[in-house]
Amino acid sequence: MGTFFYMLLAFLVGVLVGWFLWGRQRGELDSLRGDLDRTRSERDRLRADSDRLTGELDACGKTRADLERRLREAQATPAAGTGAAKAASQAPAALMSTPAAAKSAPAAAKPAPKKPAAAKAAPAAKTSAPKASVPKATAAPKTAAPAKATAAKPASGKPDNLRRLIGIGPVNEKLLKAQGVTSFAQIAAWTAADIKRIEDVMNFDGRIARERWIEQAKLLAAGDETEFAKQFPTAGTASNT
């Protein structure tokens, strides 16, 4: 009976030790499997990185080859350009001979006017020609003088209230006065070049034509208040600008 008990006890101890050892070995086996899986994933990642770096290296090689090709073309182009420049520089040498010939020709032509004696008999005809041309020369300044006077008169007079015009507020009035525009007559006499200059300064884009500044200024400069109030009823109100 005692022997059977010891045998049973030894069997149970062996089973417990075997179970313990098996569980421990199983844990180590699972750990090794996990390490193996991690190693495989690292291997796959390294392979992907290797493929990516290989692709980038190939792209860099292609870019380098393209840059070297462009550099060779750029070096070949100036060589052709210098040949053309040399050919062009040789052309002035041939042209330099023509001024010398031109200078020598007037030198030979200068003695010719001294020989004819009939030139002294022509003063009467020459004096008649200037008489006909004098009125034309004097007529031009007479017509140009009134234009300058009319352009200068508005600036010398009393400044007008430019804010009566639709589209001109305090800011625009200051900008116009800074440009020397102080009267309706000046605005009424604006040309296309004046309009462009003023719009460039005031950062406008066709606003002067849209708001009809010149038409308003002509009516006010002429003193036609009735027609001005009829055509521009909003002038002088809160919506003036």
GROMACS .gro file of C-alpha atoms in nm:
model
  241
    1MET     CA    1   0.000   0.000   0.000
    2GLY     CA    2   0.279   0.239   0.086
    3THR     CA    3   0.456   0.159  -0.240
    4PHE     CA    4   0.147   0.233  -0.446
    5PHE     CA    5   0.106   0.565  -0.264
    6TYR     CA    6   0.464   0.666  -0.337
    7MET     CA    7   0.426   0.569  -0.702
    8LEU     CA    8   0.106   0.773  -0.733
    9LEU     CA    9   0.273   1.069  -0.564
   10ALA     CA   10   0.573   1.042  -0.796
   11PHE     CA   11   0.339   1.027  -1.097
   12LEU     CA   12   0.156   1.340  -0.985
   13VAL     CA   13   0.482   1.523  -0.921
   14GLY     CA   14   0.608   1.421  -1.263
   15VAL     CA   15   0.287   1.542  -1.424
   16LEU     CA   16   0.311   1.877  -1.242
   17VAL     CA   17   0.677   1.921  -1.335
   18GLY     CA   18   0.606   1.826  -1.695
   19TRP     CA   19   0.313   2.065  -1.714
   20PHE     CA   20   0.526   2.341  -1.567
   21LEU     CA   21   0.810   2.279  -1.806
   22TRP     CA   22   0.575   2.251  -2.103
   23GLY     CA   23   0.404   2.579  -2.016
   24ARG     CA   24   0.739   2.749  -1.980
   25GLN     CA   25   0.864   2.613  -2.309
   26ARG     CA   26   0.539   2.713  -2.473
   27GLY     CA   27   0.581   3.075  -2.351
   28GLU     CA   28   0.933   3.086  -2.484
   29LEU     CA   29   0.812   2.937  -2.812
   30ASP     CA   30   0.543   3.208  -2.842
   31SER     CA   31   0.806   3.473  -2.767
   32LEU     CA   32   1.032   3.333  -3.037
   33ARG     CA   33   0.744   3.331  -3.283
   34GLY     CA   34   0.673   3.697  -3.203
   35ASP     CA   35   1.040   3.784  -3.255
   36LEU     CA   36   1.033   3.598  -3.584
   37ASP     CA   37   0.727   3.792  -3.700
   38ARG     CA   38   0.888   4.122  -3.603
   39THR     CA   39   1.205   4.024  -3.787
   40ARG     CA   40   1.003   3.941  -4.097
   41SER     CA   41   0.822   4.276  -4.082
   42GLU     CA   42   1.155   4.458  -4.044
   43ARG     CA   43   1.289   4.263  -4.339
   44ASP     CA   44   0.987   4.364  -4.553
   45ARG     CA   45   1.023   4.728  -4.447
   46LEU     CA   46   1.392   4.727  -4.533
   47ARG     CA   47   1.315   4.577  -4.871
   48ALA     CA   48   1.056   4.849  -4.939
   49ASP     CA   49   1.307   5.118  -4.837
   50SER     CA   50   1.569   4.959  -5.061
   51ASP     CA   51   1.328   4.963  -5.357
   52ARG     CA   52   1.235   5.326  -5.289
   53LEU     CA   53   1.598   5.435  -5.264
   54THR     CA   54   1.677   5.246  -5.584
   55GLY     CA   55   1.397   5.433  -5.764
   56GLU     CA   56   1.519   5.769  -5.632
   57LEU     CA   57   1.874   5.684  -5.740
   58ASP     CA   58   1.753   5.603  -6.090
   59ALA     CA   59   1.557   5.931  -6.102
   60CYS     CA   60   1.865   6.125  -5.989
   61GLY     CA   61   2.069   5.956  -6.261
   62LYS     CA   62   1.816   6.056  -6.526
   63THR     CA   63   1.808   6.414  -6.394
   64ARG     CA   64   2.186   6.432  -6.400
   65ALA     CA   65   2.198   6.304  -6.757
   66ASP     CA   66   1.936   6.564  -6.860
   67LEU     CA   67   2.130   6.845  -6.691
   68GLU     CA   68   2.454   6.738  -6.858
   69ARG     CA   69   2.278   6.736  -7.195
   70ARG     CA   70   2.140   7.087  -7.138
   71LEU     CA   71   2.483   7.208  -7.028
   72ARG     CA   72   2.640   7.077  -7.347
   73GLU     CA   73   2.369   7.247  -7.554
   74ALA     CA   74   2.419   7.573  -7.363
   75GLN     CA   75   2.793   7.557  -7.421
   76ALA     CA   76   2.740   7.490  -7.791
   77THR     CA   77   2.497   7.784  -7.831
   78PRO     CA   78   2.740   8.059  -7.713
   79ALA     CA   79   3.003   7.916  -7.947
   80ALA     CA   80   2.768   7.971  -8.241
   81GLY     CA   81   2.674   8.313  -8.101
   82THR     CA   82   3.036   8.424  -8.081
   83GLY     CA   83   3.085   8.330  -8.447
   84ALA     CA   84   2.790   8.548  -8.542
   85ALA     CA   85   2.920   8.828  -8.321
   86LYS     CA   86   3.258   8.815  -8.492
   87ALA     CA   87   3.090   8.835  -8.833
   88ALA     CA   88   2.883   9.129  -8.714
   89SER     CA   89   3.190   9.304  -8.574
   90GLN     CA   90   3.358   9.282  -8.913
   91ALA     CA   91   3.069   9.463  -9.082
   92PRO     CA   92   3.141   9.808  -8.928
   93ALA     CA   93   3.488   9.797  -9.080
   94ALA     CA   94   3.330   9.805  -9.425
   95LEU     CA   95   3.087  10.072  -9.316
   96MET     CA   96   3.364  10.295  -9.186
   97SER     CA   97   3.482  10.355  -9.542
   98THR     CA   98   3.156  10.518  -9.648
   99PRO     CA   99   3.177  10.813  -9.402
  100ALA     CA  100   3.524  10.891  -9.532
  101ALA     CA  101   3.392  10.896  -9.885
  102ALA     CA  102   3.096  11.105  -9.773
  103LYS     CA  103   3.328  11.354  -9.603
  104SER     CA  104   3.547  11.380  -9.909
  105ALA     CA  105   3.244  11.438 -10.132
  106PRO     CA  106   3.131  11.753  -9.946
  107ALA     CA  107   3.488  11.874  -9.946
  108ALA     CA  108   3.492  11.849 -10.324
  109ALA     CA  109   3.147  12.004 -10.353
  110LYS     CA  110   3.224  12.312 -10.140
  111PRO     CA  111   3.418  12.504 -10.413
  112ALA     CA  112   3.131  12.464 -10.660
  113PRO     CA  113   2.905  12.742 -10.516
  114LYS     CA  114   3.183  12.998 -10.555
  115LYS     CA  115   3.202  12.961 -10.936
  116PRO     CA  116   2.850  13.064 -11.056
  117ALA     CA  117   2.821  13.440 -11.086
  118ALA     CA  118   2.447  13.433 -11.166
  119ALA     CA  119   2.366  13.359 -10.802
  120LYS     CA  120   2.409  13.726 -10.721
  121ALA     CA  121   2.120  13.812 -10.952
  122ALA     CA  122   1.869  13.607 -10.755
  123PRO     CA  123   1.827  13.812 -10.431
  124ALA     CA  124   1.499  13.955 -10.556
  125ALA     CA  125   1.343  13.615 -10.588
  126LYS     CA  126   1.480  13.509 -10.248
  127THR     CA  127   1.342  13.812 -10.071
  128SER     CA  128   0.996  13.755 -10.215
  129ALA     CA  129   0.979  13.402 -10.075
  130PRO     CA  130   1.041  13.502  -9.712
  131LYS     CA  131   0.765  13.765  -9.739
  132ALA     CA  132   0.512  13.498  -9.824
  133SER     CA  133   0.630  13.266  -9.545
  134VAL     CA  134   0.641  13.532  -9.269
  135PRO     CA  135   0.262  13.554  -9.221
  136LYS     CA  136   0.245  13.175  -9.184
  137ALA     CA  137   0.513  13.172  -8.916
  138THR     CA  138   0.352  13.459  -8.726
  139ALA     CA  139   0.002  13.311  -8.754
  140ALA     CA  140   0.100  12.991  -8.568
  141PRO     CA  141   0.211  13.163  -8.243
  142LYS     CA  142  -0.104  13.378  -8.242
  143THR     CA  143  -0.330  13.073  -8.245
  144ALA     CA  144  -0.120  12.884  -7.987
  145ALA     CA  145  -0.104  13.175  -7.741
  146PRO     CA  146  -0.480  13.184  -7.655
  147ALA     CA  147  -0.474  12.809  -7.578
  148LYS     CA  148  -0.200  12.858  -7.320
  149ALA     CA  149  -0.377  13.154  -7.173
  150THR     CA  150  -0.708  12.969  -7.134
  151ALA     CA  151  -0.534  12.674  -6.969
  152ALA     CA  152  -0.364  12.904  -6.718
  153LYS     CA  153  -0.666  13.126  -6.632
  154PRO     CA  154  -0.860  12.872  -6.419
  155ALA     CA  155  -0.556  12.798  -6.201
  156SER     CA  156  -0.500  13.168  -6.125
  157GLY     CA  157  -0.866  13.234  -6.033
  158LYS     CA  158  -1.052  13.149  -5.713
  159PRO     CA  159  -1.068  12.773  -5.647
  160ASP     CA  160  -1.406  12.613  -5.717
  161ASN     CA  161  -1.588  12.371  -5.489
  162LEU     CA  162  -1.491  12.054  -5.674
  163ARG     CA  163  -1.705  11.844  -5.438
  164ARG     CA  164  -2.013  11.962  -5.626
  165LEU     CA  165  -1.923  11.711  -5.898
  166ILE     CA  166  -2.063  11.361  -5.862
  167GLY     CA  167  -1.778  11.126  -5.774
  168ILE     CA  168  -1.555  11.384  -5.600
  169GLY     CA  169  -1.542  11.362  -5.224
  170PRO     CA  170  -1.296  11.500  -4.968
  171VAL     CA  171  -1.024  11.247  -5.056
  172ASN     CA  172  -1.055  11.291  -5.433
  173GLU     CA  173  -1.065  11.668  -5.393
  174LYS     CA  174  -0.733  11.661  -5.205
  175LEU     CA  175  -0.579  11.439  -5.473
  176LEU     CA  176  -0.698  11.671  -5.750
  177LYS     CA  177  -0.565  11.981  -5.573
  178ALA     CA  178  -0.233  11.804  -5.529
  179GLN     CA  179  -0.225  11.770  -5.910
  180GLY     CA  180  -0.299  12.143  -5.951
  181VAL     CA  181  -0.669  12.097  -6.045
  182THR     CA  182  -0.873  12.361  -5.858
  183SER     CA  183  -1.149  12.474  -6.096
  184PHE     CA  184  -1.431  12.340  -6.312
  185ALA     CA  185  -1.277  12.497  -6.623
  186GLN     CA  186  -0.964  12.288  -6.584
  187ILE     CA  187  -1.165  11.965  -6.564
  188ALA     CA  188  -1.380  12.072  -6.860
  189ALA     CA  189  -1.067  12.119  -7.070
  190TRP     CA  190  -0.917  11.777  -6.992
  191THR     CA  191  -0.787  11.577  -7.287
  192ALA     CA  192  -0.757  11.199  -7.313
  193ALA     CA  193  -0.395  11.223  -7.191
  194ASP     CA  194  -0.505  11.432  -6.889
  195ILE     CA  195  -0.775  11.179  -6.802
  196LYS     CA  196  -0.525  10.892  -6.818
  197ARG     CA  197  -0.275  11.079  -6.601
  198ILE     CA  198  -0.535  11.167  -6.336
  199GLU     CA  199  -0.678  10.813  -6.330
  200ASP     CA  200  -0.328  10.669  -6.285
  201VAL     CA  201  -0.270  10.898  -5.988
  202MET     CA  202  -0.613  10.834  -5.830
  203ASN     CA  203  -0.611  10.460  -5.913
  204PHE     CA  204  -0.928  10.487  -6.125
  205ASP     CA  205  -1.032  10.271  -6.417
  206GLY     CA  206  -1.269  10.460  -6.645
  207ARG     CA  207  -1.448  10.621  -6.351
  208ILE     CA  208  -1.416  10.975  -6.487
  209ALA     CA  209  -1.603  10.878  -6.804
  210ARG     CA  210  -1.865  10.674  -6.616
  211GLU     CA  211  -1.945  10.958  -6.374
  212ARG     CA  212  -1.925  11.222  -6.651
  213TRP     CA  213  -1.690  11.458  -6.469
  214ILE     CA  214  -1.611  11.659  -6.780
  215GLU     CA  215  -1.980  11.713  -6.871
  216GLN     CA  216  -2.058  11.825  -6.516
  217ALA     CA  217  -1.758  12.060  -6.513
  218LYS     CA  218  -1.857  12.217  -6.846
  219LEU     CA  219  -2.205  12.304  -6.716
  220LEU     CA  220  -2.071  12.446  -6.390
  221ALA     CA  221  -1.792  12.636  -6.565
  222ALA     CA  222  -2.052  12.791  -6.798
  223GLY     CA  223  -2.272  12.881  -6.498
  224ASP     CA  224  -2.568  12.674  -6.628
  225GLU     CA  225  -2.697  12.569  -6.286
  226THR     CA  226  -3.045  12.483  -6.417
  227GLU     CA  227  -2.922  12.234  -6.673
  228PHE     CA  228  -2.671  12.095  -6.421
  229ALA     CA  229  -2.946  12.033  -6.164
  230LYS     CA  230  -3.162  11.875  -6.436
  231GLN     CA  231  -2.896  11.635  -6.566
  232PHE     CA  232  -2.732  11.558  -6.232
  233PRO     CA  233  -3.001  11.575  -5.960
  234THR     CA  234  -2.794  11.375  -5.709
  235ALA     CA  235  -2.506  11.626  -5.711
  236GLY     CA  236  -2.448  11.784  -5.373
  237THR     CA  237  -2.644  11.513  -5.184
  238ALA     CA  238  -2.527  11.239  -4.949
  239SER     CA  239  -2.490  10.999  -5.245
  240ASN     CA  240  -2.264  11.239  -5.433
  241THR     CA  241  -1.957  11.015  -5.397
   0.00000   0.00000   0.00000
